[in-house]
């Protein structure tokens, strides 16, 4: 799984354990997802290019320092669960622009259907990070990324908390150019499409809708 990065940081793993636990309530679940997104932001941006600049400090007039250079970042949460990862990312990348993609599953074809897309006008110039806590069958993320490419996106990464191997495989087939960043790669999907052991329905747990 060459373009899959499991962010095996102790803090991420510790917090993910509490996110998974069934007794974790909405408030804590939300806070933990937020915190893990912040920690993942740190890792997913590790290879962003930097350039050297000349600055003055209170001590010297000619210090060399580094700033981010090149492409700017765009965040694209997939509605609705992806919204839970936005604030955590924005803590680290405050200038990021944010696009949204909404998809629902057609009850007959079971295929994802786009119902809402609003993107920054310059997505072709941005390094886009698609946010969705769960990469289960891969259907929504694959469709969302098709939609971004159709609108001109060129550089896309996918960031999820938990993935199933089935979803990762389909994503790699559909979009081999998209690197995938995860907090955990789980065992499998069950017959209802839940990730095992997973964390349940991420949207319901974030928004207390169950
Ligand atoms: N979506 C979820 O929220 N949870 C799963 O386990 C699978 C898809």
PDB file of C-alpha atoms and ligand atoms in Angstrom:
ATOM      1  CA  UNK A   1       0.000   0.000   0.000  1.00  0.00           C
ATOM      2  CA  UNK A   2       2.663   2.378  -1.147  1.00  0.00           C
ATOM      3  CA  UNK A   3       0.761   5.679  -1.109  1.00  0.00           C
ATOM      4  CA  UNK A   4      -0.937   5.019   2.246  1.00  0.00           C
ATOM      5  CA  UNK A   5       0.514   6.643   5.338  1.00  0.00           C
ATOM      6  CA  UNK A   6      -0.699   5.477   8.740  1.00  0.00           C
ATOM      7  CA  UNK A   7       0.208   8.214  11.212  1.00  0.00           C
ATOM      8  CA  UNK A   8       1.367   6.032  14.024  1.00  0.00           C
ATOM      9  CA  UNK A   9       2.063   8.824  16.511  1.00  0.00           C
ATOM     10  CA  UNK A  10       1.461   7.936  20.187  1.00  0.00           C
ATOM     11  CA  UNK A  11      -0.811  10.940  20.776  1.00  0.00           C
ATOM     12  CA  UNK A  12      -2.891  10.162  17.687  1.00  0.00           C
ATOM     13  CA  UNK A  13      -3.179   6.507  18.664  1.00  0.00           C
ATOM     14  CA  UNK A  14      -4.086   7.314  22.276  1.00  0.00           C
ATOM     15  CA  UNK A  15      -6.817   9.757  21.285  1.00  0.00           C
ATOM     16  CA  UNK A  16      -8.119   7.419  18.590  1.00  0.00           C
ATOM     17  CA  UNK A  17      -8.665   4.738  21.233  1.00  0.00           C
ATOM     18  CA  UNK A  18     -11.045   7.074  23.098  1.00  0.00           C
ATOM     19  CA  UNK A  19     -12.737   8.054  19.820  1.00  0.00           C
ATOM     20  CA  UNK A  20     -13.404   4.361  19.143  1.00  0.00           C
ATOM     21  CA  UNK A  21     -14.817   3.548  22.603  1.00  0.00           C
ATOM     22  CA  UNK A  22     -18.593   3.196  22.559  1.00  0.00           C
ATOM     23  CA  UNK A  23     -18.998   4.980  25.892  1.00  0.00           C
ATOM     24  CA  UNK A  24     -17.365   8.190  24.600  1.00  0.00           C
ATOM     25  CA  UNK A  25     -20.143  10.802  24.375  1.00  0.00           C
ATOM     26  CA  UNK A  26     -20.724  13.459  21.722  1.00  0.00           C
ATOM     27  CA  UNK A  27     -18.824  16.268  23.463  1.00  0.00           C
ATOM     28  CA  UNK A  28     -15.673  14.239  24.029  1.00  0.00           C
ATOM     29  CA  UNK A  29     -15.940  12.557  20.625  1.00  0.00           C
ATOM     30  CA  UNK A  30     -16.056  15.937  18.903  1.00  0.00           C
ATOM     31  CA  UNK A  31     -13.150  17.331  20.908  1.00  0.00           C
ATOM     32  CA  UNK A  32     -11.031  14.251  20.272  1.00  0.00           C
ATOM     33  CA  UNK A  33     -11.703  14.273  16.508  1.00  0.00           C
ATOM     34  CA  UNK A  34     -10.736  17.928  16.515  1.00  0.00           C
ATOM     35  CA  UNK A  35      -7.492  17.193  18.361  1.00  0.00           C
ATOM     36  CA  UNK A  36      -6.577  14.248  16.157  1.00  0.00           C
ATOM     37  CA  UNK A  37      -7.215  16.347  13.046  1.00  0.00           C
ATOM     38  CA  UNK A  38      -4.790  18.947  14.414  1.00  0.00           C
ATOM     39  CA  UNK A  39      -2.146  16.300  15.056  1.00  0.00           C
ATOM     40  CA  UNK A  40      -2.699  14.795  11.611  1.00  0.00           C
ATOM     41  CA  UNK A  41      -2.387  18.266  10.040  1.00  0.00           C
ATOM     42  CA  UNK A  42       1.120  18.380  11.418  1.00  0.00           C
ATOM     43  CA  UNK A  43       2.037  15.122   9.650  1.00  0.00           C
ATOM     44  CA  UNK A  44       0.138  15.613   6.398  1.00  0.00           C
ATOM     45  CA  UNK A  45       1.888  18.943   5.798  1.00  0.00           C
ATOM     46  CA  UNK A  46       5.365  17.591   6.571  1.00  0.00           C
ATOM     47  CA  UNK A  47       6.478  17.747   2.910  1.00  0.00           C
ATOM     48  CA  UNK A  48       5.057  21.170   2.006  1.00  0.00           C
ATOM     49  CA  UNK A  49       7.821  23.201   0.360  1.00  0.00           C
ATOM     50  CA  UNK A  50       9.489  26.043   2.249  1.00  0.00           C
ATOM     51  CA  UNK A  51      11.700  28.845   1.045  1.00  0.00           C
ATOM     52  CA  UNK A  52      14.372  30.902   2.724  1.00  0.00           C
ATOM     53  CA  UNK A  53      13.653  34.562   3.493  1.00  0.00           C
ATOM     54  CA  UNK A  54      15.652  37.363   5.073  1.00  0.00           C
ATOM     55  CA  UNK A  55      14.179  38.823   8.233  1.00  0.00           C
ATOM     56  CA  UNK A  56      15.116  41.101  11.066  1.00  0.00           C
ATOM     57  CA  UNK A  57      14.817  39.866  14.612  1.00  0.00           C
ATOM     58  CA  UNK A  58      15.114  42.029  17.728  1.00  0.00           C
ATOM     59  CA  UNK A  59      18.714  40.803  17.881  1.00  0.00           C
ATOM     60  CA  UNK A  60      20.061  40.884  14.274  1.00  0.00           C
ATOM     61  CA  UNK A  61      19.156  42.583  10.972  1.00  0.00           C
ATOM     62  CA  UNK A  62      20.065  39.741   8.648  1.00  0.00           C
ATOM     63  CA  UNK A  63      18.627  36.464   9.887  1.00  0.00           C
ATOM     64  CA  UNK A  64      17.711  33.684   7.457  1.00  0.00           C
ATOM     65  CA  UNK A  65      14.366  32.067   8.153  1.00  0.00           C
ATOM     66  CA  UNK A  66      11.862  29.817   6.375  1.00  0.00           C
ATOM     67  CA  UNK A  67       8.285  30.320   5.232  1.00  0.00           C
ATOM     68  CA  UNK A  68       5.911  28.081   3.328  1.00  0.00           C
ATOM     69  CA  UNK A  69       6.246  28.501  -0.420  1.00  0.00           C
ATOM     70  CA  UNK A  70       4.487  27.151  -3.456  1.00  0.00           C
ATOM     71  CA  UNK A  71       0.946  25.939  -3.456  1.00  0.00           C
ATOM     72  CA  UNK A  72      -1.555  27.067  -0.895  1.00  0.00           C
ATOM     73  CA  UNK A  73      -3.760  24.594   0.902  1.00  0.00           C
ATOM     74  CA  UNK A  74      -7.469  23.982   0.361  1.00  0.00           C
ATOM     75  CA  UNK A  75      -9.528  21.814   2.703  1.00  0.00           C
ATOM     76  CA  UNK A  76     -12.482  19.862   1.343  1.00  0.00           C
ATOM     77  CA  UNK A  77     -14.672  18.194   3.963  1.00  0.00           C
ATOM     78  CA  UNK A  78     -17.151  15.651   2.628  1.00  0.00           C
ATOM     79  CA  UNK A  79     -20.508  16.414   4.257  1.00  0.00           C
ATOM     80  CA  UNK A  80     -21.386  15.801   6.877  1.00  0.00           C
ATOM     81  CA  UNK A  81     -18.826  13.881   8.938  1.00  0.00           C
ATOM     82  CA  UNK A  82     -15.856  15.573   7.270  1.00  0.00           C
ATOM     83  CA  UNK A  83     -16.915  18.848   8.913  1.00  0.00           C
ATOM     84  CA  UNK A  84     -15.771  17.405  12.232  1.00  0.00           C
ATOM     85  CA  UNK A  85     -12.157  17.526  11.020  1.00  0.00           C
ATOM     86  CA  UNK A  86     -12.152  21.090   9.679  1.00  0.00           C
ATOM     87  CA  UNK A  87     -11.515  23.136  12.829  1.00  0.00           C
ATOM     88  CA  UNK A  88      -8.639  20.905  13.889  1.00  0.00           C
ATOM     89  CA  UNK A  89      -6.973  21.438  10.521  1.00  0.00           C
ATOM     90  CA  UNK A  90      -7.660  25.176  10.494  1.00  0.00           C
ATOM     91  CA  UNK A  91      -5.891  25.471  13.858  1.00  0.00           C
ATOM     92  CA  UNK A  92      -2.697  24.552  12.007  1.00  0.00           C
ATOM     93  CA  UNK A  93      -3.415  26.032   8.555  1.00  0.00           C
ATOM     94  CA  UNK A  94      -5.434  29.177   9.306  1.00  0.00           C
ATOM     95  CA  UNK A  95      -5.177  30.613   5.782  1.00  0.00           C
ATOM     96  CA  UNK A  96      -6.592  27.503   4.117  1.00  0.00           C
ATOM     97  CA  UNK A  97      -9.649  28.017   1.949  1.00  0.00           C
ATOM     98  CA  UNK A  98     -12.454  25.539   2.426  1.00  0.00           C
ATOM     99  CA  UNK A  99     -14.614  23.876  -0.205  1.00  0.00           C
ATOM    100  CA  UNK A 100     -17.506  21.545   0.535  1.00  0.00           C
ATOM    101  CA  UNK A 101     -18.804  18.433  -1.200  1.00  0.00           C
ATOM    102  CA  UNK A 102     -22.142  16.865  -0.267  1.00  0.00           C
ATOM    103  CA  UNK A 103     -23.060  13.376  -1.456  1.00  0.00           C
ATOM    104  CA  UNK A 104     -25.908  11.031  -0.664  1.00  0.00           C
ATOM    105  CA  UNK A 105     -26.294   7.391  -1.523  1.00  0.00           C
ATOM    106  CA  UNK A 106     -29.009   6.656  -4.095  1.00  0.00           C
ATOM    107  CA  UNK A 107     -31.250   4.082  -2.397  1.00  0.00           C
ATOM    108  CA  UNK A 108     -31.709   2.142  -5.638  1.00  0.00           C
ATOM    109  CA  UNK A 109     -28.294   2.168  -7.279  1.00  0.00           C
ATOM    110  CA  UNK A 110     -26.466   2.533  -3.915  1.00  0.00           C
ATOM    111  CA  UNK A 111     -24.119   4.870  -5.778  1.00  0.00           C
ATOM    112  CA  UNK A 112     -23.071   8.240  -4.296  1.00  0.00           C
ATOM    113  CA  UNK A 113     -24.853  11.205  -5.883  1.00  0.00           C
ATOM    114  CA  UNK A 114     -23.527  14.751  -5.578  1.00  0.00           C
ATOM    115  CA  UNK A 115     -26.034  17.258  -4.171  1.00  0.00           C
ATOM    116  CA  UNK A 116     -23.773  20.146  -3.194  1.00  0.00           C
ATOM    117  CA  UNK A 117     -20.381  21.413  -4.315  1.00  0.00           C
ATOM    118  CA  UNK A 118     -18.851  24.801  -3.557  1.00  0.00           C
ATOM    119  CA  UNK A 119     -15.152  25.236  -4.190  1.00  0.00           C
ATOM    120  CA  UNK A 120     -12.677  28.097  -3.992  1.00  0.00           C
ATOM    121  CA  UNK A 121     -12.193  29.522  -7.505  1.00  0.00           C
ATOM    122  CA  UNK A 122      -8.484  28.679  -7.574  1.00  0.00           C
ATOM    123  CA  UNK A 123      -8.622  24.958  -6.731  1.00  0.00           C
ATOM    124  CA  UNK A 124      -6.299  24.103  -9.604  1.00  0.00           C
ATOM    125  CA  UNK A 125      -3.562  26.065  -7.843  1.00  0.00           C
ATOM    126  CA  UNK A 126      -4.113  24.587  -4.399  1.00  0.00           C
ATOM    127  CA  UNK A 127      -2.897  21.512  -2.610  1.00  0.00           C
ATOM    128  CA  UNK A 128      -6.271  20.047  -1.647  1.00  0.00           C
ATOM    129  CA  UNK A 129      -6.813  17.899   1.417  1.00  0.00           C
ATOM    130  CA  UNK A 130     -10.095  15.983   1.312  1.00  0.00           C
ATOM    131  CA  UNK A 131     -11.450  15.242   4.789  1.00  0.00           C
ATOM    132  CA  UNK A 132     -13.656  12.304   5.698  1.00  0.00           C
ATOM    133  CA  UNK A 133     -13.287  10.446   9.000  1.00  0.00           C
ATOM    134  CA  UNK A 134     -14.186   7.042   7.529  1.00  0.00           C
ATOM    135  CA  UNK A 135     -12.896   5.435   4.327  1.00  0.00           C
ATOM    136  CA  UNK A 136     -15.258   2.462   4.244  1.00  0.00           C
ATOM    137  CA  UNK A 137     -16.342   1.301   0.761  1.00  0.00           C
ATOM    138  CA  UNK A 138     -14.543   4.314  -0.691  1.00  0.00           C
ATOM    139  CA  UNK A 139     -17.608   5.323  -2.744  1.00  0.00           C
ATOM    140  CA  UNK A 140     -18.024   8.857  -1.407  1.00  0.00           C
ATOM    141  CA  UNK A 141     -14.357   9.787  -1.370  1.00  0.00           C
ATOM    142  CA  UNK A 142     -13.800   8.400  -4.879  1.00  0.00           C
ATOM    143  CA  UNK A 143     -16.788  10.365  -6.209  1.00  0.00           C
ATOM    144  CA  UNK A 144     -15.799  13.546  -4.354  1.00  0.00           C
ATOM    145  CA  UNK A 145     -12.301  13.376  -5.812  1.00  0.00           C
ATOM    146  CA  UNK A 146     -13.692  12.781  -9.334  1.00  0.00           C
ATOM    147  CA  UNK A 147     -15.742  15.899  -8.819  1.00  0.00           C
ATOM    148  CA  UNK A 148     -12.701  17.935  -7.721  1.00  0.00           C
ATOM    149  CA  UNK A 149     -10.650  16.733 -10.695  1.00  0.00           C
ATOM    150  CA  UNK A 150     -13.512  17.638 -13.045  1.00  0.00           C
ATOM    151  CA  UNK A 151     -13.306  21.167 -11.639  1.00  0.00           C
ATOM    152  CA  UNK A 152      -9.575  21.391 -12.283  1.00  0.00           C
ATOM    153  CA  UNK A 153      -7.966  20.130  -9.068  1.00  0.00           C
ATOM    154  CA  UNK A 154      -4.489  18.751  -9.696  1.00  0.00           C
ATOM    155  CA  UNK A 155      -2.967  17.998  -6.311  1.00  0.00           C
ATOM    156  CA  UNK A 156      -5.178  16.086  -3.909  1.00  0.00           C
ATOM    157  CA  UNK A 157      -4.534  14.216  -0.655  1.00  0.00           C
ATOM    158  CA  UNK A 158      -7.112  12.295   1.346  1.00  0.00           C
ATOM    159  CA  UNK A 159      -7.145  12.380   5.145  1.00  0.00           C
ATOM    160  CA  UNK A 160      -9.285   9.955   7.165  1.00  0.00           C
ATOM    161  CA  UNK A 161      -9.280   8.735  10.723  1.00  0.00           C
ATOM    162  CA  UNK A 162     -10.000   5.090   9.989  1.00  0.00           C
ATOM    163  CA  UNK A 163     -10.047   3.067   6.764  1.00  0.00           C
ATOM    164  CA  UNK A 164     -10.991  -0.424   5.680  1.00  0.00           C
ATOM    165  CA  UNK A 165      -8.610  -2.236   3.312  1.00  0.00           C
ATOM    166  CA  UNK A 166     -11.481  -2.596   0.802  1.00  0.00           C
ATOM    167  CA  UNK A 167     -11.935   1.185   0.583  1.00  0.00           C
ATOM    168  CA  UNK A 168      -8.209   1.841   0.352  1.00  0.00           C
ATOM    169  CA  UNK A 169      -7.891  -0.630  -2.529  1.00  0.00           C
ATOM    170  CA  UNK A 170     -10.751   0.921  -4.516  1.00  0.00           C
ATOM    171  CA  UNK A 171      -9.421   4.424  -3.867  1.00  0.00           C
ATOM    172  CA  UNK A 172      -5.979   3.412  -5.099  1.00  0.00           C
ATOM    173  CA  UNK A 173      -7.504   1.924  -8.256  1.00  0.00           C
ATOM    174  CA  UNK A 174      -9.682   4.964  -8.943  1.00  0.00           C
ATOM    175  CA  UNK A 175      -7.154   7.647  -7.957  1.00  0.00           C
ATOM    176  CA  UNK A 176      -3.614   6.265  -7.828  1.00  0.00           C
ATOM    177  CA  UNK A 177      -2.252   9.821  -7.714  1.00  0.00           C
ATOM    178  CA  UNK A 178      -3.975  10.613  -4.380  1.00  0.00           C
ATOM    179  CA  UNK A 179      -1.927   9.888  -1.249  1.00  0.00           C
ATOM    180  CA  UNK A 180      -3.980   8.611   1.680  1.00  0.00           C
ATOM    181  CA  UNK A 181      -3.277   9.620   5.280  1.00  0.00           C
ATOM    182  CA  UNK A 182      -4.886   7.623   8.080  1.00  0.00           C
ATOM    183  CA  UNK A 183      -4.818   7.375  11.841  1.00  0.00           C
ATOM    184  CA  UNK A 184      -5.562   3.640  11.500  1.00  0.00           C
ATOM    185  CA  UNK A 185      -6.043   0.955   8.886  1.00  0.00           C
ATOM    186  CA  UNK A 186      -8.628  -1.420  10.316  1.00  0.00           C
ATOM    187  CA  UNK A 187      -9.465  -5.050   9.606  1.00  0.00           C
ATOM    188  CA  UNK A 188     -12.428  -5.089   7.238  1.00  0.00           C
ATOM    189  CA  UNK A 189     -15.979  -3.983   6.438  1.00  0.00           C
ATOM    190  CA  UNK A 190     -18.921  -5.829   7.948  1.00  0.00           C
ATOM    191  CA  UNK A 191     -22.033  -6.814   5.990  1.00  0.00           C
ATOM    192  CA  UNK A 192     -23.661  -3.418   6.692  1.00  0.00           C
ATOM    193  CA  UNK A 193     -20.640  -1.487   5.432  1.00  0.00           C
ATOM    194  CA  UNK A 194     -19.311  -0.526   8.882  1.00  0.00           C
ATOM    195  CA  UNK A 195     -15.593  -0.558   9.444  1.00  0.00           C
ATOM    196  CA  UNK A 196     -14.491  -3.271  11.919  1.00  0.00           C
ATOM    197  CA  UNK A 197     -13.505  -2.590  14.669  1.00  0.00           C
ATOM    198  CA  UNK A 198     -14.082   1.030  13.582  1.00  0.00           C
ATOM    199  CA  UNK A 199     -15.877   3.597  15.688  1.00  0.00           C
ATOM    200  CA  UNK A 200     -19.475   3.358  14.490  1.00  0.00           C
ATOM    201  CA  UNK A 201     -21.184   6.042  12.435  1.00  0.00           C
ATOM    202  CA  UNK A 202     -18.866   9.034  12.589  1.00  0.00           C
ATOM    203  CA  UNK A 203     -21.562  11.555  11.594  1.00  0.00           C
ATOM    204  CA  UNK A 204     -24.016  10.315  14.212  1.00  0.00           C
ATOM    205  CA  UNK A 205     -21.352  10.319  16.904  1.00  0.00           C
ATOM    206  CA  UNK A 206     -20.176  13.829  16.007  1.00  0.00           C
ATOM    207  CA  UNK A 207     -23.632  15.341  15.881  1.00  0.00           C
ATOM    208  CA  UNK A 208     -25.495  13.207  18.424  1.00  0.00           C
ATOM    209  CA  UNK A 209     -28.062  12.074  15.902  1.00  0.00           C
ATOM    210  CA  UNK A 210     -28.516   8.544  17.116  1.00  0.00           C
TER     211      UNK A 210
HETATM  212  N1  LIG B   1     -19.232   5.459   7.779  1.00  0.00           N
HETATM  213  C1  LIG B   1     -19.137   5.554   9.119  1.00  0.00           C
HETATM  214  O1  LIG B   1     -19.430   6.606   9.691  1.00  0.00           O
HETATM  215  N2  LIG B   1     -18.720   4.491   9.818  1.00  0.00           N
HETATM  216  C2  LIG B   1     -18.369   3.325   9.245  1.00  0.00           C
HETATM  217  O2  LIG B   1     -17.965   2.382   9.935  1.00  0.00           O
HETATM  218  C3  LIG B   1     -18.485   3.239   7.840  1.00  0.00           C
HETATM  219  C4  LIG B   1     -18.907   4.322   7.132  1.00  0.00           C
END
